[in-house]
Amino acid sequence: MAEKKQNVPPKPKYPPKTGGDSFRIEANKGSHVRRVIAVVSGKGGVGKSSVTAMAAVWARRNGFETAVMDADITGPSMPRMFGLGYTDLVATEECLYPATTVTGIKVMSMNLLTKQEDAPVIWRSPVITGALKQFWTDVNWGNVDYMFIDMPPGTGDVPLTVFQSLPVDGILIVATPQDLVGMIVRKAVGMAKMMSVPILGIIENMSYVTCPCCGQQIKLFGESHVDETAQKYKIPVVARIPIDPAQTAACDTGKAEYMEIDYMDGLKDVLPAVGE
Ligand code: ADP
């Protein structure tokens, strides 16, 4: 007897296109955001939020209109880093206005919407992604040259929503030295490719610690592999940031704008021009 043909659809020749414009949502009509940069990491605790804050502070110090969207909805840390809270948001019947830091960085975060900073957000994924989209559609960002998005770690639903819904111009990958040898960067590179978004560069955080007595650089996590990784994937190294207790203190006390951020000067070579 002839074998029964199974009704299996033919395999697509190419992986389905998940990026592109088809899922794009309209920004609030008061917003004019020129460049959107996503800051990603493979896992939590590597300093992604601190680096997002540093990038924003760098851009602001260099004269750009700057904004930070905290897409880490369940673990938001931007308000704490910039010393902002519930009372810093302004809402009208039509829209929400982001909170503004001392130097003029615009910030929107889930933690600005809850009175209690430590109230947990226990939401299912569609609710989280819905809130995130509202950060784009319902927040009047005004004029922004660079918006940095602090992404949740990994490659889940929220990063996917950001890449599909928002016009992301580029990705900055944050990793610690020990992550740079494994699959973490590979995954981030894979996601960027699938979403057709260029990777602007790698930032190695916690690269070394400087001995306060002799100034020697001590590599707590062993020799760095950042150059090797950068070469392998043809991605520039934007910064190597040391472990600096002053930085922890600044971020943890709302003084992110007073941080030492000269390490971030490499951004000038990789950020897309603002244009008109
Ligand atoms: P992530 O967003 O990846 O979870 P965070 O930016 O919240 O990580 O950083 C976790 C903790 O490590 C914070 O307390 C932060 O201040 C601290 N931290 C991050 N980078 C550095 C650094 N280079 N030097 C000192 N402390 C750092």
CSV table of C-alpha atoms and ligand atoms in Angstrom, one decimal:
chain,number,residue,atom,x,y,z
A,1,MET,CA,0.0,0.0,0.0
A,2,ALA,CA,1.3,3.5,-0.9
A,3,GLU,CA,2.4,5.5,2.1
A,4,LYS,CA,-0.2,8.1,3.1
A,5,LYS,CA,1.2,11.6,2.4
A,6,GLN,CA,1.1,13.7,5.4
A,7,ASN,CA,-0.3,17.1,5.2
A,8,VAL,CA,2.8,19.0,6.3
A,9,PRO,CA,3.3,22.5,5.0
A,10,PRO,CA,6.6,23.0,3.2
A,11,LYS,CA,9.4,24.4,5.2
A,12,PRO,CA,10.1,28.1,4.5
A,13,LYS,CA,13.3,28.7,2.7
A,14,TYR,CA,14.3,31.5,5.1
A,15,PRO,CA,13.4,32.0,8.8
A,16,PRO,CA,10.1,34.0,9.1
A,17,LYS,CA,10.9,37.7,9.3
A,18,THR,CA,10.1,38.8,12.8
A,19,GLY,CA,11.5,42.3,12.7
A,20,GLY,CA,10.6,44.9,10.1
A,21,ASP,CA,7.8,47.5,10.1
A,22,SER,CA,4.7,45.3,10.2
A,23,PHE,CA,4.3,45.5,14.0
A,24,ARG,CA,5.3,49.1,14.4
A,25,ILE,CA,3.2,51.3,16.6
A,26,GLU,CA,2.8,55.0,16.3
A,27,ALA,CA,4.6,57.3,18.7
A,28,ASN,CA,2.6,59.8,20.7
A,29,LYS,CA,1.9,62.8,18.5
A,30,GLY,CA,3.9,65.1,20.7
A,31,SER,CA,7.0,62.9,20.5
A,32,HIS,CA,9.9,63.5,18.0
A,33,VAL,CA,12.4,60.8,18.9
A,34,ARG,CA,15.3,60.7,16.4
A,35,ARG,CA,17.4,57.8,17.5
A,36,VAL,CA,16.4,54.8,19.6
A,37,ILE,CA,19.2,52.7,21.1
A,38,ALA,CA,18.5,49.4,23.0
A,39,VAL,CA,20.9,48.4,25.8
A,40,VAL,CA,20.8,44.6,26.2
A,41,SER,CA,22.5,41.9,28.3
A,42,GLY,CA,22.3,38.2,28.4
A,43,LYS,CA,21.6,38.0,32.1
A,44,GLY,CA,20.8,40.3,35.1
A,45,GLY,CA,23.3,41.9,37.4
A,46,VAL,CA,26.0,42.7,34.8
A,47,GLY,CA,25.4,46.4,35.0
A,48,LYS,CA,23.1,46.9,32.0
A,49,SER,CA,21.0,49.6,33.8
A,50,SER,CA,24.1,51.4,35.1
A,51,VAL,CA,25.5,51.4,31.6
A,52,THR,CA,22.2,52.7,30.2
A,53,ALA,CA,22.3,55.5,32.8
A,54,MET,CA,25.9,56.2,31.9
A,55,ALA,CA,25.1,56.3,28.2
A,56,ALA,CA,22.3,58.8,28.8
A,57,VAL,CA,24.5,61.0,31.0
A,58,TRP,CA,27.2,60.9,28.4
A,59,ALA,CA,24.7,62.0,25.7
A,60,ARG,CA,23.3,64.7,27.8
A,61,ARG,CA,26.7,66.1,28.7
A,62,ASN,CA,27.5,66.2,25.0
A,63,GLY,CA,24.6,68.4,24.4
A,64,PHE,CA,21.9,66.0,23.1
A,65,GLU,CA,18.3,65.9,24.1
A,66,THR,CA,18.3,62.6,25.9
A,67,ALA,CA,15.7,60.2,27.2
A,68,VAL,CA,15.6,56.8,29.0
A,69,MET,CA,12.8,54.3,28.6
A,70,ASP,CA,13.0,51.7,31.4
A,71,ALA,CA,11.7,48.6,29.6
A,72,ASP,CA,12.7,46.4,32.6
A,73,ILE,CA,9.1,46.6,33.8
A,74,THR,CA,9.4,44.0,36.6
A,75,GLY,CA,12.9,45.2,37.7
A,76,PRO,CA,12.9,48.9,37.0
A,77,SER,CA,15.9,50.8,38.4
A,78,MET,CA,16.1,54.1,36.4
A,79,PRO,CA,14.1,56.2,38.9
A,80,ARG,CA,16.3,55.2,41.7
A,81,MET,CA,19.5,55.9,39.8
A,82,PHE,CA,18.3,59.4,38.8
A,83,GLY,CA,16.6,60.2,42.1
A,84,LEU,CA,13.1,60.3,40.7
A,85,GLY,CA,9.8,59.2,42.1
A,86,TYR,CA,6.0,59.0,41.7
A,87,THR,CA,5.6,62.8,42.1
A,88,ASP,CA,7.9,63.6,39.2
A,89,LEU,CA,5.5,62.5,36.5
A,90,VAL,CA,2.9,64.8,35.0
A,91,ALA,CA,-0.3,63.4,33.6
A,92,THR,CA,-3.0,65.2,31.6
A,93,GLU,CA,-6.2,63.8,30.1
A,94,GLU,CA,-4.4,63.3,26.8
A,95,CYS,CA,-1.0,62.0,27.7
A,96,LEU,CA,1.8,61.4,30.2
A,97,TYR,CA,4.9,63.5,30.3
A,98,PRO,CA,8.2,61.8,31.4
A,99,ALA,CA,9.9,62.7,34.6
A,100,THR,CA,13.0,65.0,34.1
A,101,THR,CA,16.3,64.7,35.9
A,102,VAL,CA,18.3,67.6,37.3
A,103,THR,CA,20.3,67.9,34.0
A,104,GLY,CA,17.2,67.4,31.8
A,105,ILE,CA,17.2,63.7,30.9
A,106,LYS,CA,13.7,62.5,30.4
A,107,VAL,CA,12.8,59.2,32.1
A,108,MET,CA,9.8,56.9,31.9
A,109,SER,CA,9.6,53.8,34.1
A,110,MET,CA,7.1,51.6,35.7
A,111,ASN,CA,8.4,52.7,39.1
A,112,LEU,CA,7.3,56.2,38.4
A,113,LEU,CA,3.7,54.9,38.2
A,114,THR,CA,3.7,53.2,41.5
A,115,LYS,CA,3.6,55.1,44.8
A,116,GLN,CA,5.7,52.5,46.5
A,117,GLU,CA,9.1,52.0,45.0
A,118,ASP,CA,9.3,48.4,46.2
A,119,ALA,CA,5.8,47.3,45.2
A,120,PRO,CA,6.3,44.3,43.0
A,121,VAL,CA,4.8,44.2,39.5
A,122,ILE,CA,3.3,40.8,39.2
A,123,TRP,CA,1.8,40.8,35.7
A,124,ARG,CA,1.5,38.4,32.9
A,125,SER,CA,3.5,39.0,29.8
A,126,PRO,CA,0.7,40.5,27.6
A,127,VAL,CA,0.0,43.1,30.3
A,128,ILE,CA,3.7,43.9,30.6
A,129,THR,CA,4.2,44.3,26.8
A,130,GLY,CA,1.0,46.4,26.7
A,131,ALA,CA,2.4,48.8,29.3
A,132,LEU,CA,5.6,49.0,27.4
A,133,LYS,CA,3.8,49.9,24.2
A,134,GLN,CA,2.0,52.7,26.1
A,135,PHE,CA,5.4,54.1,27.1
A,136,TRP,CA,5.7,54.8,23.4
A,137,THR,CA,2.2,55.7,22.4
A,138,ASP,CA,0.9,57.5,25.5
A,139,VAL,CA,4.0,59.3,26.7
A,140,ASN,CA,4.7,62.7,25.2
A,141,TRP,CA,8.5,62.6,24.9
A,142,GLY,CA,8.8,65.9,23.1
A,143,ASN,CA,12.1,66.4,21.2
A,144,VAL,CA,14.6,63.7,21.8
A,145,ASP,CA,17.9,63.1,20.0
A,146,TYR,CA,18.8,59.8,21.7
A,147,MET,CA,16.5,57.5,23.6
A,148,PHE,CA,18.2,54.7,25.4
A,149,ILE,CA,16.0,51.7,26.3
A,150,ASP,CA,17.0,49.7,29.3
A,151,MET,CA,15.9,46.3,28.2
A,152,PRO,CA,15.1,43.4,30.5
A,153,PRO,CA,17.9,40.7,30.3
A,154,GLY,CA,17.6,37.9,27.9
A,155,THR,CA,15.6,37.3,24.7
A,156,GLY,CA,12.0,37.0,26.0
A,157,ASP,CA,8.7,38.6,25.2
A,158,VAL,CA,9.5,42.1,26.2
A,159,PRO,CA,12.7,42.5,24.1
A,160,LEU,CA,10.8,41.0,21.2
A,161,THR,CA,8.0,43.6,21.6
A,162,VAL,CA,10.5,46.4,21.8
A,163,PHE,CA,12.3,45.3,18.6
A,164,GLN,CA,9.0,44.7,16.7
A,165,SER,CA,7.1,47.7,17.9
A,166,LEU,CA,9.6,50.5,18.2
A,167,PRO,CA,12.0,51.9,15.5
A,168,VAL,CA,15.2,50.7,17.2
A,169,ASP,CA,18.3,52.0,15.4
A,170,GLY,CA,20.9,50.0,17.2
A,171,ILE,CA,21.9,47.7,20.0
A,172,LEU,CA,24.6,48.1,22.7
A,173,ILE,CA,25.5,44.8,24.4
A,174,VAL,CA,26.7,44.9,28.0
A,175,ALA,CA,28.6,41.9,29.3
A,176,THR,CA,31.1,41.1,32.1
A,177,PRO,CA,34.4,39.6,31.1
A,178,GLN,CA,33.4,36.0,32.0
A,179,ASP,CA,30.2,36.3,29.8
A,180,LEU,CA,32.2,37.2,26.7
A,181,VAL,CA,33.5,33.7,26.2
A,182,GLY,CA,30.2,31.9,26.3
A,183,MET,CA,26.9,31.8,24.5
A,184,ILE,CA,25.6,35.1,26.0
A,185,VAL,CA,27.0,37.3,23.3
A,186,ARG,CA,26.2,34.8,20.7
A,187,LYS,CA,22.6,34.9,21.7
A,188,ALA,CA,22.5,38.7,21.6
A,189,VAL,CA,24.1,38.7,18.2
A,190,GLY,CA,21.6,36.1,17.0
A,191,MET,CA,18.6,38.1,18.3
A,192,ALA,CA,19.9,41.3,16.7
A,193,LYS,CA,20.3,39.5,13.3
A,194,MET,CA,16.8,38.1,13.5
A,195,MET,CA,15.4,41.5,14.3
A,196,SER,CA,17.5,43.1,11.6
A,197,VAL,CA,18.9,45.7,14.0
A,198,PRO,CA,22.6,46.6,13.9
A,199,ILE,CA,24.8,46.0,16.9
A,200,LEU,CA,26.6,49.2,17.6
A,201,GLY,CA,29.1,47.8,20.0
A,202,ILE,CA,30.0,45.8,23.1
A,203,ILE,CA,30.6,47.4,26.5
A,204,GLU,CA,32.6,45.3,28.9
A,205,ASN,CA,31.5,46.2,32.4
A,206,MET,CA,33.4,45.3,35.6
A,207,SER,CA,36.5,44.8,33.4
A,208,TYR,CA,39.0,45.4,36.2
A,209,VAL,CA,39.5,47.0,39.6
A,210,THR,CA,42.2,49.6,40.2
A,211,CYS,CA,44.2,49.0,43.3
A,212,PRO,CA,43.8,52.2,45.5
A,213,CYS,CA,47.4,51.8,46.8
A,214,CYS,CA,49.5,51.2,43.7
A,215,GLY,CA,47.1,51.9,40.8
A,216,GLN,CA,47.6,48.4,39.3
A,217,GLN,CA,44.7,47.1,37.3
A,218,ILE,CA,43.5,43.8,38.8
A,219,LYS,CA,41.4,41.6,36.6
A,220,LEU,CA,39.0,39.9,39.1
A,221,PHE,CA,37.4,37.8,36.4
A,222,GLY,CA,40.6,36.8,34.6
A,223,GLU,CA,41.9,38.0,31.3
A,224,SER,CA,39.4,39.9,29.1
A,225,HIS,CA,38.1,38.2,26.0
A,226,VAL,CA,36.4,41.3,24.7
A,227,ASP,CA,38.8,42.0,21.8
A,228,GLU,CA,38.6,38.4,20.6
A,229,THR,CA,34.8,38.4,20.8
A,230,ALA,CA,34.6,41.8,19.1
A,231,GLN,CA,36.8,40.6,16.3
A,232,LYS,CA,34.8,37.3,15.9
A,233,TYR,CA,31.5,39.2,15.4
A,234,LYS,CA,33.0,42.3,13.9
A,235,ILE,CA,31.6,44.5,16.6
A,236,PRO,CA,33.5,47.5,18.0
A,237,VAL,CA,34.4,47.6,21.7
A,238,VAL,CA,32.8,50.8,23.0
A,239,ALA,CA,34.0,50.8,26.6
A,240,ARG,CA,35.8,48.9,29.3
A,241,ILE,CA,34.4,50.0,32.6
A,242,PRO,CA,36.1,49.2,35.8
A,243,ILE,CA,34.5,48.1,39.1
A,244,ASP,CA,34.2,51.4,41.0
A,245,PRO,CA,32.5,51.6,44.4
A,246,ALA,CA,31.9,55.3,43.7
A,247,GLN,CA,29.7,54.2,40.8
A,248,THR,CA,27.7,51.8,42.9
A,249,ALA,CA,27.2,54.6,45.4
A,250,ALA,CA,26.1,57.1,42.8
A,251,CYS,CA,23.7,54.7,41.1
A,252,ASP,CA,22.2,53.5,44.4
A,253,THR,CA,21.6,57.0,45.8
A,254,GLY,CA,20.0,58.7,42.8
A,255,LYS,CA,23.2,60.5,41.8
A,256,ALA,CA,23.8,58.8,38.4
A,257,GLU,CA,24.3,62.2,36.8
A,258,TYR,CA,27.4,62.9,38.9
A,259,MET,CA,29.2,59.7,37.7
A,260,GLU,CA,32.5,59.5,36.1
A,261,ILE,CA,31.6,58.6,32.5
A,262,ASP,CA,34.7,59.4,30.4
A,263,TYR,CA,34.9,55.6,29.8
A,264,MET,CA,31.8,56.1,27.5
A,265,ASP,CA,33.6,58.4,25.0
A,266,GLY,CA,33.7,55.5,22.5
A,267,LEU,CA,30.0,56.2,22.0
A,268,LYS,CA,30.8,59.1,19.8
A,269,ASP,CA,32.2,56.7,17.2
A,270,VAL,CA,29.3,54.3,17.2
A,271,LEU,CA,26.0,56.2,17.8
A,272,PRO,CA,24.1,56.9,14.6
A,273,ALA,CA,24.1,60.6,13.7
A,274,VAL,CA,21.0,62.4,14.9
A,275,GLY,CA,20.2,64.0,11.5
A,276,GLU,CA,17.1,66.1,11.0
B,1,ADP,P1,21.6,45.0,35.6
B,1,ADP,O1,20.8,46.1,35.1
B,1,ADP,O2,22.4,44.3,34.6
B,1,ADP,O3,20.8,44.0,36.4
B,1,ADP,P2,22.7,47.0,37.4
B,1,ADP,O4,23.1,48.1,36.5
B,1,ADP,O5,21.4,47.2,38.2
B,1,ADP,O6,22.7,45.6,36.7
B,1,ADP,O7,23.9,46.7,38.4
B,1,ADP,C1,23.8,45.8,39.5
B,1,ADP,C2,24.6,46.4,40.7
B,1,ADP,O8,26.0,46.5,40.3
B,1,ADP,C3,24.2,47.9,41.1
B,1,ADP,O9,24.2,48.0,42.4
B,1,ADP,C4,25.2,48.7,40.4
B,1,ADP,O10,25.4,50.0,41.0
B,1,ADP,C5,26.4,47.9,40.5
B,1,ADP,N1,27.4,48.1,39.4
B,1,ADP,C6,27.2,48.0,38.0
B,1,ADP,N2,28.3,48.2,37.3
B,1,ADP,C7,29.2,48.6,38.2
B,1,ADP,C8,30.6,49.0,38.2
B,1,ADP,N3,31.2,49.1,37.0
B,1,ADP,N4,31.3,49.3,39.3
B,1,ADP,C9,30.6,49.2,40.5
B,1,ADP,N5,29.4,48.8,40.7
B,1,ADP,C10,28.7,48.5,39.5
